[in-house]
Amino acid sequence: MSRVGRTSLVLIAIIAAGAGGYWAGRHGPALSATAWQQMLALTGGPSSPMASAAAGPTGPVIYYRAPDGSPAYSATPARTADGRDFVAVHASEEVSFDEKPTDARPAPAIVAPRPILYYRNPMGLAYTSPVPKKDSMGMDYIPVRAGEEPETGTVRVAAGRQQQTGVRTEIAAMRALVRPVRVPGSVQLDERRISVVATRSDAFITKVSDVTTGDRIARGEPLLQLYSPEIAAAGAQFLTELGNGGRGGTGGGARQRLENLGVPPEAIAELERNRKVPPAMTWRAQRDGIVLQRNVTEGMKAAPGDILFRLADISTVWVLADVPEYQLGAIRPGALVTVRIRSLPSRVFDGRIALIYPEVAKETRTAKVRIELANPGGLLLPDMYADVEIATGNAKEAVTVSDSAVIDTGTRQTVILAKGDGRFEPRVVKVGAQGGGFVEIRDGVAAGDRVVTAATFLIDAESNLKAALNGMTSPEATP
């Protein structure tokens, strides 16, 4: 058979197959497996282009392309200028040079939108509506969906606004508050260590040692010599009794008489040792210290009770501090005290409160507090100015925040809690002790809560404004 004849037979077979397929599709009879295999054999098998074309595109429509093959595409159905429809391109028709993964991931689940609860005023007012509507300016009310409704008492502040206003936060923590009370004071002599030198009978001063006011003296150092007729008579009687009654001279009471006249024990011992009444008795210092006052000169007559010398032992001194009345409740006897002397800036003296004086000065509304300090080397002198720091507070830890975190209106104290995502909530708290820049929070805030320490007044003002608007307005009626 010639080439032209064979070609004609192939064309006739194709036309017959197409006509048979059309008739089968219209009338319903299915081709048997044998007939289907014979047709595939005639058309070149399942992998042939004709078989692929018969299978058709698969997968979802990715985009739409121009019908004339021009580079025009659309994500939705479209038409050309002359009215022809764009051709849909399915996933199986998309050309890709990437290797397809062996395991296909499931398509993400489609989340249904949350239901709308109500619509709120677009200007931030407290007006709400159960249905869509417009405000007086023609702006649409904003839908509020489930989970988006504002929390009662909270305020939202945008991140940019937080940066502009300088909002800073910190975490409430457990701390032991120690509040130092700083007050002025002055160095004073210990009243128990002041003594005077005086006579108990008429006497004449025969000699005064080279001792002047302000000098430091040692125990046993001679101060003066005096002659007293009454002391001399008692001394002679004492020697007579020693000769008659033996050692001690207790028979006539002469020793007791000398002691009553104020004769120092060492002078009586000298009489007993020498068995001779001296023309003048020597008076010696009874303790170490300084001479506060000298009222004696040679040749003068001293009457009974006249103060000849005034001495003070300064090995221990007092510091009297003036504590304001409102701070008296925070201090206790025995509390640790740090004293700094203004004329000795490099030295620090440690002591304890010995006494809180039981009276408050009317003029200054302060009370005196006595601190006892050791005075090695006698550095602390009477009437020196001192800066006193008294440690107060409880060693037990408590929930604390910075002083700047508490808004005190005089009748209540408020803290702004930072709840995250720009949400802030004012919280009324009960405060306790203060000290070291921190305040004890007894109720309202727990350890670990984040509180605002800066821009608290701005957030509190916005919260008060919101509460006022909520109280003045009510939800609008359904139109």
PDB file of N, CA and C in Angstrom, residues 358-443:
ATOM      1  N   PRO A 358      11.972  61.853 127.837  1.00  0.00           N
ATOM      2  CA  PRO A 358      10.501  61.792 127.863  1.00  0.00           C
ATOM      3  C   PRO A 358       9.825  63.153 127.771  1.00  0.00           C
ATOM      4  N   GLU A 359      10.299  64.001 126.889  1.00  0.00           N
ATOM      5  CA  GLU A 359       9.652  65.293 126.712  1.00  0.00           C
ATOM      6  C   GLU A 359       9.969  65.816 125.310  1.00  0.00           C
ATOM      7  N   VAL A 360       9.061  66.631 124.785  1.00  0.00           N
ATOM      8  CA  VAL A 360       9.211  67.226 123.461  1.00  0.00           C
ATOM      9  C   VAL A 360       9.270  68.736 123.630  1.00  0.00           C
ATOM     10  N   ALA A 361      10.254  69.353 123.003  1.00  0.00           N
ATOM     11  CA  ALA A 361      10.402  70.805 123.102  1.00  0.00           C
ATOM     12  C   ALA A 361       9.246  71.495 122.387  1.00  0.00           C
ATOM     13  N   LYS A 362       8.625  72.449 123.032  1.00  0.00           N
ATOM     14  CA  LYS A 362       7.488  73.142 122.451  1.00  0.00           C
ATOM     15  C   LYS A 362       7.899  73.984 121.245  1.00  0.00           C
ATOM     16  N   GLU A 363       9.078  74.551 121.304  1.00  0.00           N
ATOM     17  CA  GLU A 363       9.494  75.467 120.253  1.00  0.00           C
ATOM     18  C   GLU A 363       9.855  74.730 118.957  1.00  0.00           C
ATOM     19  N   THR A 364      10.544  73.607 119.076  1.00  0.00           N
ATOM     20  CA  THR A 364      11.048  72.903 117.887  1.00  0.00           C
ATOM     21  C   THR A 364      10.316  71.611 117.587  1.00  0.00           C
ATOM     22  N   ARG A 365       9.436  71.144 118.481  1.00  0.00           N
ATOM     23  CA  ARG A 365       8.722  69.862 118.320  1.00  0.00           C
ATOM     24  C   ARG A 365       9.698  68.718 118.083  1.00  0.00           C
ATOM     25  N   THR A 366      10.784  68.723 118.844  1.00  0.00           N
ATOM     26  CA  THR A 366      11.767  67.646 118.782  1.00  0.00           C
ATOM     27  C   THR A 366      12.001  67.103 120.181  1.00  0.00           C
ATOM     28  N   ALA A 367      12.514  65.890 120.228  1.00  0.00           N
ATOM     29  CA  ALA A 367      12.866  65.248 121.495  1.00  0.00           C
ATOM     30  C   ALA A 367      14.350  64.907 121.484  1.00  0.00           C
ATOM     31  N   LYS A 368      14.955  64.978 122.644  1.00  0.00           N
ATOM     32  CA  LYS A 368      16.371  64.653 122.763  1.00  0.00           C
ATOM     33  C   LYS A 368      16.557  63.145 122.835  1.00  0.00           C
ATOM     34  N   VAL A 369      17.578  62.674 122.133  1.00  0.00           N
ATOM     35  CA  VAL A 369      17.970  61.276 122.159  1.00  0.00           C
ATOM     36  C   VAL A 369      19.437  61.223 122.556  1.00  0.00           C
ATOM     37  N   ARG A 370      19.737  60.394 123.558  1.00  0.00           N
ATOM     38  CA  ARG A 370      21.105  60.316 124.061  1.00  0.00           C
ATOM     39  C   ARG A 370      21.825  59.098 123.476  1.00  0.00           C
ATOM     40  N   ILE A 371      23.012  59.346 122.937  1.00  0.00           N
ATOM     41  CA  ILE A 371      23.866  58.277 122.419  1.00  0.00           C
ATOM     42  C   ILE A 371      25.170  58.307 123.198  1.00  0.00           C
ATOM     43  N   GLU A 372      25.576  57.170 123.729  1.00  0.00           N
ATOM     44  CA  GLU A 372      26.838  57.079 124.462  1.00  0.00           C
ATOM     45  C   GLU A 372      27.936  56.599 123.520  1.00  0.00           C
ATOM     46  N   LEU A 373      29.047  57.321 123.518  1.00  0.00           N
ATOM     47  CA  LEU A 373      30.170  57.001 122.641  1.00  0.00           C
ATOM     48  C   LEU A 373      31.461  56.926 123.449  1.00  0.00           C
ATOM     49  N   ALA A 374      32.262  55.936 123.122  1.00  0.00           N
ATOM     50  CA  ALA A 374      33.619  55.898 123.665  1.00  0.00           C
ATOM     51  C   ALA A 374      34.436  56.988 122.988  1.00  0.00           C
ATOM     52  N   ASN A 375      35.357  57.581 123.736  1.00  0.00           N
ATOM     53  CA  ASN A 375      36.123  58.726 123.237  1.00  0.00           C
ATOM     54  C   ASN A 375      37.611  58.461 123.387  1.00  0.00           C
ATOM     55  N   PRO A 376      38.140  57.522 122.588  1.00  0.00           N
ATOM     56  CA  PRO A 376      39.571  57.230 122.706  1.00  0.00           C
ATOM     57  C   PRO A 376      40.406  58.424 122.246  1.00  0.00           C
ATOM     58  N   GLY A 377      41.392  58.762 123.066  1.00  0.00           N
ATOM     59  CA  GLY A 377      42.262  59.884 122.731  1.00  0.00           C
ATOM     60  C   GLY A 377      41.639  61.235 123.007  1.00  0.00           C
ATOM     61  N   GLY A 378      40.410  61.269 123.495  1.00  0.00           N
ATOM     62  CA  GLY A 378      39.771  62.538 123.806  1.00  0.00           C
ATOM     63  C   GLY A 378      39.519  63.415 122.591  1.00  0.00           C
ATOM     64  N   LEU A 379      39.237  62.787 121.431  1.00  0.00           N
ATOM     65  CA  LEU A 379      38.995  63.576 120.214  1.00  0.00           C
ATOM     66  C   LEU A 379      37.686  64.340 120.281  1.00  0.00           C
ATOM     67  N   LEU A 380      36.695  63.757 120.942  1.00  0.00           N
ATOM     68  CA  LEU A 380      35.383  64.395 121.013  1.00  0.00           C
ATOM     69  C   LEU A 380      35.357  65.356 122.185  1.00  0.00           C
ATOM     70  N   LEU A 381      35.065  66.608 121.868  1.00  0.00           N
ATOM     71  CA  LEU A 381      35.063  67.651 122.884  1.00  0.00           C
ATOM     72  C   LEU A 381      33.655  68.181 123.061  1.00  0.00           C
ATOM     73  N   PRO A 382      33.343  68.712 124.234  1.00  0.00           N
ATOM     74  CA  PRO A 382      31.994  69.210 124.489  1.00  0.00           C
ATOM     75  C   PRO A 382      31.570  70.268 123.474  1.00  0.00           C
ATOM     76  N   ASP A 383      30.283  70.181 123.081  1.00  0.00           N
ATOM     77  CA  ASP A 383      29.615  71.139 122.188  1.00  0.00           C
ATOM     78  C   ASP A 383      30.070  71.043 120.731  1.00  0.00           C
ATOM     79  N   MET A 384      30.768  69.980 120.358  1.00  0.00           N
ATOM     80  CA  MET A 384      31.049  69.769 118.938  1.00  0.00           C
ATOM     81  C   MET A 384      29.755  69.419 118.202  1.00  0.00           C
ATOM     82  N   TYR A 385      29.603  69.921 116.973  1.00  0.00           N
ATOM     83  CA  TYR A 385      28.446  69.570 116.151  1.00  0.00           C
ATOM     84  C   TYR A 385      28.634  68.168 115.571  1.00  0.00           C
ATOM     85  N   ALA A 386      27.512  67.438 115.463  1.00  0.00           N
ATOM     86  CA  ALA A 386      27.565  66.062 114.967  1.00  0.00           C
ATOM     87  C   ALA A 386      26.392  65.812 114.016  1.00  0.00           C
ATOM     88  N   ASP A 387      26.623  64.950 113.024  1.00  0.00           N
ATOM     89  CA  ASP A 387      25.573  64.450 112.133  1.00  0.00           C
ATOM     90  C   ASP A 387      25.274  63.016 112.539  1.00  0.00           C
ATOM     91  N   VAL A 388      24.047  62.788 112.981  1.00  0.00           N
ATOM     92  CA  VAL A 388      23.661  61.501 113.558  1.00  0.00           C
ATOM     93  C   VAL A 388      22.761  60.763 112.573  1.00  0.00           C
ATOM     94  N   GLU A 389      23.056  59.483 112.367  1.00  0.00           N
ATOM     95  CA  GLU A 389      22.242  58.622 111.505  1.00  0.00           C
ATOM     96  C   GLU A 389      21.799  57.409 112.321  1.00  0.00           C
ATOM     97  N   ILE A 390      20.500  57.325 112.553  1.00  0.00           N
ATOM     98  CA  ILE A 390      19.935  56.255 113.375  1.00  0.00           C
ATOM     99  C   ILE A 390      19.310  55.218 112.451  1.00  0.00           C
ATOM    100  N   ALA A 391      19.707  53.959 112.617  1.00  0.00           N
ATOM    101  CA  ALA A 391      19.161  52.876 111.789  1.00  0.00           C
ATOM    102  C   ALA A 391      17.823  52.437 112.371  1.00  0.00           C
ATOM    103  N   THR A 392      16.793  52.481 111.526  1.00  0.00           N
ATOM    104  CA  THR A 392      15.474  52.020 111.931  1.00  0.00           C
ATOM    105  C   THR A 392      14.963  51.021 110.911  1.00  0.00           C
ATOM    106  N   GLY A 393      13.859  50.393 111.197  1.00  0.00           N
ATOM    107  CA  GLY A 393      13.276  49.430 110.269  1.00  0.00           C
ATOM    108  C   GLY A 393      13.333  48.023 110.831  1.00  0.00           C
ATOM    109  N   ASN A 394      12.754  47.099 110.034  1.00  0.00           N
ATOM    110  CA  ASN A 394      12.661  45.692 110.427  1.00  0.00           C
ATOM    111  C   ASN A 394      13.548  44.869 109.505  1.00  0.00           C
ATOM    112  N   ALA A 395      14.281  43.922 110.066  1.00  0.00           N
ATOM    113  CA  ALA A 395      15.136  43.066 109.259  1.00  0.00           C
ATOM    114  C   ALA A 395      14.338  42.059 108.431  1.00  0.00           C
ATOM    115  N   LYS A 396      13.047  41.899 108.712  1.00  0.00           N
ATOM    116  CA  LYS A 396      12.218  40.953 107.968  1.00  0.00           C
ATOM    117  C   LYS A 396      11.901  41.512 106.581  1.00  0.00           C
ATOM    118  N   GLU A 397      12.016  40.655 105.549  1.00  0.00           N
ATOM    119  CA  GLU A 397      11.772  41.098 104.179  1.00  0.00           C
ATOM    120  C   GLU A 397      10.278  41.282 103.926  1.00  0.00           C
ATOM    121  N   ALA A 398       9.966  42.229 103.040  1.00  0.00           N
ATOM    122  CA  ALA A 398       8.582  42.517 102.667  1.00  0.00           C
ATOM    123  C   ALA A 398       8.548  42.910 101.203  1.00  0.00           C
ATOM    124  N   VAL A 399       7.334  42.897 100.617  1.00  0.00           N
ATOM    125  CA  VAL A 399       7.160  43.307  99.228  1.00  0.00           C
ATOM    126  C   VAL A 399       7.367  44.813  99.139  1.00  0.00           C
ATOM    127  N   THR A 400       8.259  45.242  98.260  1.00  0.00           N
ATOM    128  CA  THR A 400       8.592  46.652  98.169  1.00  0.00           C
ATOM    129  C   THR A 400       8.606  47.094  96.711  1.00  0.00           C
ATOM    130  N   VAL A 401       8.352  48.391  96.509  1.00  0.00           N
ATOM    131  CA  VAL A 401       8.485  49.040  95.212  1.00  0.00           C
ATOM    132  C   VAL A 401       9.192  50.366  95.440  1.00  0.00           C
ATOM    133  N   SER A 402       9.635  50.996  94.359  1.00  0.00           N
ATOM    134  CA  SER A 402      10.303  52.288  94.475  1.00  0.00           C
ATOM    135  C   SER A 402       9.329  53.358  94.950  1.00  0.00           C
ATOM    136  N   ASP A 403       9.888  54.383  95.578  1.00  0.00           N
ATOM    137  CA  ASP A 403       9.057  55.491  96.041  1.00  0.00           C
ATOM    138  C   ASP A 403       8.256  56.109  94.905  1.00  0.00           C
ATOM    139  N   SER A 404       8.875  56.215  93.713  1.00  0.00           N
ATOM    140  CA  SER A 404       8.213  56.877  92.594  1.00  0.00           C
ATOM    141  C   SER A 404       7.053  56.078  92.037  1.00  0.00           C
ATOM    142  N   ALA A 405       6.907  54.810  92.427  1.00  0.00           N
ATOM    143  CA  ALA A 405       5.815  53.985  91.899  1.00  0.00           C
ATOM    144  C   ALA A 405       4.501  54.236  92.628  1.00  0.00           C
ATOM    145  N   VAL A 406       4.535  54.885  93.774  1.00  0.00           N
ATOM    146  CA  VAL A 406       3.332  55.087  94.581  1.00  0.00           C
ATOM    147  C   VAL A 406       2.802  56.494  94.358  1.00  0.00           C
ATOM    148  N   ILE A 407       1.528  56.586  94.013  1.00  0.00           N
ATOM    149  CA  ILE A 407       0.837  57.867  93.878  1.00  0.00           C
ATOM    150  C   ILE A 407       0.031  58.079  95.157  1.00  0.00           C
ATOM    151  N   ASP A 408       0.427  59.079  95.933  1.00  0.00           N
ATOM    152  CA  ASP A 408      -0.213  59.343  97.218  1.00  0.00           C
ATOM    153  C   ASP A 408      -1.092  60.582  97.083  1.00  0.00           C
ATOM    154  N   THR A 409      -2.410  60.392  97.195  1.00  0.00           N
ATOM    155  CA  THR A 409      -3.349  61.507  97.096  1.00  0.00           C
ATOM    156  C   THR A 409      -3.659  62.133  98.446  1.00  0.00           C
ATOM    157  N   GLY A 410      -3.112  61.577  99.490  1.00  0.00           N
ATOM    158  CA  GLY A 410      -3.410  62.055 100.831  1.00  0.00           C
ATOM    159  C   GLY A 410      -4.437  61.190 101.534  1.00  0.00           C
ATOM    160  N   THR A 411      -5.373  60.625 100.769  1.00  0.00           N
ATOM    161  CA  THR A 411      -6.386  59.749 101.352  1.00  0.00           C
ATOM    162  C   THR A 411      -6.219  58.300 100.916  1.00  0.00           C
ATOM    163  N   ARG A 412      -5.500  58.076  99.836  1.00  0.00           N
ATOM    164  CA  ARG A 412      -5.259  56.717  99.377  1.00  0.00           C
ATOM    165  C   ARG A 412      -3.942  56.687  98.604  1.00  0.00           C
ATOM    166  N   GLN A 413      -3.397  55.483  98.462  1.00  0.00           N
ATOM    167  CA  GLN A 413      -2.162  55.274  97.714  1.00  0.00           C
ATOM    168  C   GLN A 413      -2.458  54.319  96.549  1.00  0.00           C
ATOM    169  N   THR A 414      -1.934  54.654  95.371  1.00  0.00           N
ATOM    170  CA  THR A 414      -2.211  53.896  94.155  1.00  0.00           C
ATOM    171  C   THR A 414      -0.900  53.527  93.478  1.00  0.00           C
ATOM    172  N   VAL A 415      -0.893  52.317  92.874  1.00  0.00           N
ATOM    173  CA  VAL A 415       0.229  51.840  92.076  1.00  0.00           C
ATOM    174  C   VAL A 415      -0.318  51.451  90.704  1.00  0.00           C
ATOM    175  N   ILE A 416       0.414  51.768  89.636  1.00  0.00           N
ATOM    176  CA  ILE A 416       0.018  51.411  88.272  1.00  0.00           C
ATOM    177  C   ILE A 416       0.698  50.101  87.907  1.00  0.00           C
ATOM    178  N   LEU A 417      -0.095  49.048  87.654  1.00  0.00           N
ATOM    179  CA  LEU A 417       0.440  47.754  87.255  1.00  0.00           C
ATOM    180  C   LEU A 417       0.572  47.707  85.736  1.00  0.00           C
ATOM    181  N   ALA A 418       1.717  47.217  85.244  1.00  0.00           N
ATOM    182  CA  ALA A 418       1.934  46.997  83.815  1.00  0.00           C
ATOM    183  C   ALA A 418       1.595  45.542  83.509  1.00  0.00           C
ATOM    184  N   LYS A 419       0.503  45.312  82.753  1.00  0.00           N
ATOM    185  CA  LYS A 419      -0.003  43.971  82.493  1.00  0.00           C
ATOM    186  C   LYS A 419       0.418  43.433  81.137  1.00  0.00           C
ATOM    187  N   GLY A 420       1.277  44.169  80.399  1.00  0.00           N
ATOM    188  CA  GLY A 420       1.752  43.710  79.103  1.00  0.00           C
ATOM    189  C   GLY A 420       0.842  44.141  77.969  1.00  0.00           C
ATOM    190  N   ASP A 421       1.407  44.136  76.747  1.00  0.00           N
ATOM    191  CA  ASP A 421       0.666  44.521  75.542  1.00  0.00           C
ATOM    192  C   ASP A 421       0.108  45.932  75.655  1.00  0.00           C
ATOM    193  N   GLY A 422       0.821  46.814  76.363  1.00  0.00           N
ATOM    194  CA  GLY A 422       0.379  48.194  76.470  1.00  0.00           C
ATOM    195  C   GLY A 422      -0.771  48.410  77.422  1.00  0.00           C
ATOM    196  N   ARG A 423      -1.110  47.425  78.262  1.00  0.00           N
ATOM    197  CA  ARG A 423      -2.231  47.543  79.192  1.00  0.00           C
ATOM    198  C   ARG A 423      -1.708  47.897  80.589  1.00  0.00           C
ATOM    199  N   PHE A 424      -2.384  48.859  81.215  1.00  0.00           N
ATOM    200  CA  PHE A 424      -2.011  49.321  82.544  1.00  0.00           C
ATOM    201  C   PHE A 424      -3.269  49.380  83.409  1.00  0.00           C
ATOM    202  N   GLU A 425      -3.104  49.018  84.675  1.00  0.00           N
ATOM    203  CA  GLU A 425      -4.235  48.975  85.600  1.00  0.00           C
ATOM    204  C   GLU A 425      -3.869  49.678  86.906  1.00  0.00           C
ATOM    205  N   PRO A 426      -4.608  50.730  87.298  1.00  0.00           N
ATOM    206  CA  PRO A 426      -4.379  51.335  88.625  1.00  0.00           C
ATOM    207  C   PRO A 426      -4.834  50.369  89.715  1.00  0.00           C
ATOM    208  N   ARG A 427      -4.042  50.291  90.778  1.00  0.00           N
ATOM    209  CA  ARG A 427      -4.348  49.380  91.867  1.00  0.00           C
ATOM    210  C   ARG A 427      -4.162  50.121  93.196  1.00  0.00           C
ATOM    211  N   VAL A 428      -5.219  50.175  94.011  1.00  0.00           N
ATOM    212  CA  VAL A 428      -5.122  50.786  95.336  1.00  0.00           C
ATOM    213  C   VAL A 428      -4.358  49.838  96.262  1.00  0.00           C
ATOM    214  N   VAL A 429      -3.374  50.366  96.984  1.00  0.00           N
ATOM    215  CA  VAL A 429      -2.511  49.544  97.830  1.00  0.00           C
ATOM    216  C   VAL A 429      -2.481  50.118  99.237  1.00  0.00           C
ATOM    217  N   LYS A 430      -2.011  49.285 100.160  1.00  0.00           N
ATOM    218  CA  LYS A 430      -1.741  49.704 101.535  1.00  0.00           C
ATOM    219  C   LYS A 430      -0.240  49.688 101.733  1.00  0.00           C
ATOM    220  N   VAL A 431       0.307  50.823 102.112  1.00  0.00           N
ATOM    221  CA  VAL A 431       1.752  50.956 102.249  1.00  0.00           C
ATOM    222  C   VAL A 431       2.147  50.828 103.708  1.00  0.00           C
ATOM    223  N   GLY A 432       3.429  50.496 103.914  1.00  0.00           N
ATOM    224  CA  GLY A 432       3.962  50.365 105.260  1.00  0.00           C
ATOM    225  C   GLY A 432       5.174  51.257 105.449  1.00  0.00           C
ATOM    226  N   ALA A 433       6.253  50.662 105.906  1.00  0.00           N
ATOM    227  CA  ALA A 433       7.464  51.432 106.190  1.00  0.00           C
ATOM    228  C   ALA A 433       8.125  51.883 104.895  1.00  0.00           C
ATOM    229  N   GLN A 434       8.947  52.924 105.014  1.00  0.00           N
ATOM    230  CA  GLN A 434       9.716  53.448 103.899  1.00  0.00           C
ATOM    231  C   GLN A 434      11.176  53.518 104.302  1.00  0.00           C
ATOM    232  N   GLY A 435      12.051  53.437 103.298  1.00  0.00           N
ATOM    233  CA  GLY A 435      13.470  53.531 103.575  1.00  0.00           C
ATOM    234  C   GLY A 435      14.311  53.134 102.392  1.00  0.00           C
ATOM    235  N   GLY A 436      15.420  53.840 102.211  1.00  0.00           N
ATOM    236  CA  GLY A 436      16.338  53.512 101.134  1.00  0.00           C
ATOM    237  C   GLY A 436      15.758  53.699  99.756  1.00  0.00           C
ATOM    238  N   GLY A 437      14.757  54.566  99.587  1.00  0.00           N
ATOM    239  CA  GLY A 437      14.144  54.770  98.284  1.00  0.00           C
ATOM    240  C   GLY A 437      13.060  53.780  97.937  1.00  0.00           C
ATOM    241  N   PHE A 438      12.633  52.948  98.887  1.00  0.00           N
ATOM    242  CA  PHE A 438      11.605  51.936  98.629  1.00  0.00           C
ATOM    243  C   PHE A 438      10.477  52.076  99.649  1.00  0.00           C
ATOM    244  N   VAL A 439       9.308  51.529  99.260  1.00  0.00           N
ATOM    245  CA  VAL A 439       8.115  51.563 100.101  1.00  0.00           C
ATOM    246  C   VAL A 439       7.598  50.138 100.267  1.00  0.00           C
ATOM    247  N   GLU A 440       7.234  49.782 101.490  1.00  0.00           N
ATOM    248  CA  GLU A 440       6.646  48.473 101.741  1.00  0.00           C
ATOM    249  C   GLU A 440       5.186  48.462 101.293  1.00  0.00           C
ATOM    250  N   ILE A 441       4.792  47.430 100.533  1.00  0.00           N
ATOM    251  CA  ILE A 441       3.421  47.263 100.082  1.00  0.00           C
ATOM    252  C   ILE A 441       2.823  46.109 100.865  1.00  0.00           C
ATOM    253  N   ARG A 442       1.880  46.425 101.748  1.00  0.00           N
ATOM    254  CA  ARG A 442       1.284  45.393 102.590  1.00  0.00           C
ATOM    255  C   ARG A 442       0.107  44.702 101.918  1.00  0.00           C
ATOM    256  N   ASP A 443      -0.535  45.357 100.960  1.00  0.00           N
ATOM    257  CA  ASP A 443      -1.682  44.755 100.287  1.00  0.00           C
ATOM    258  C   ASP A 443      -1.864  45.433  98.941  1.00  0.00           C
TER     259      ASP A 443
END
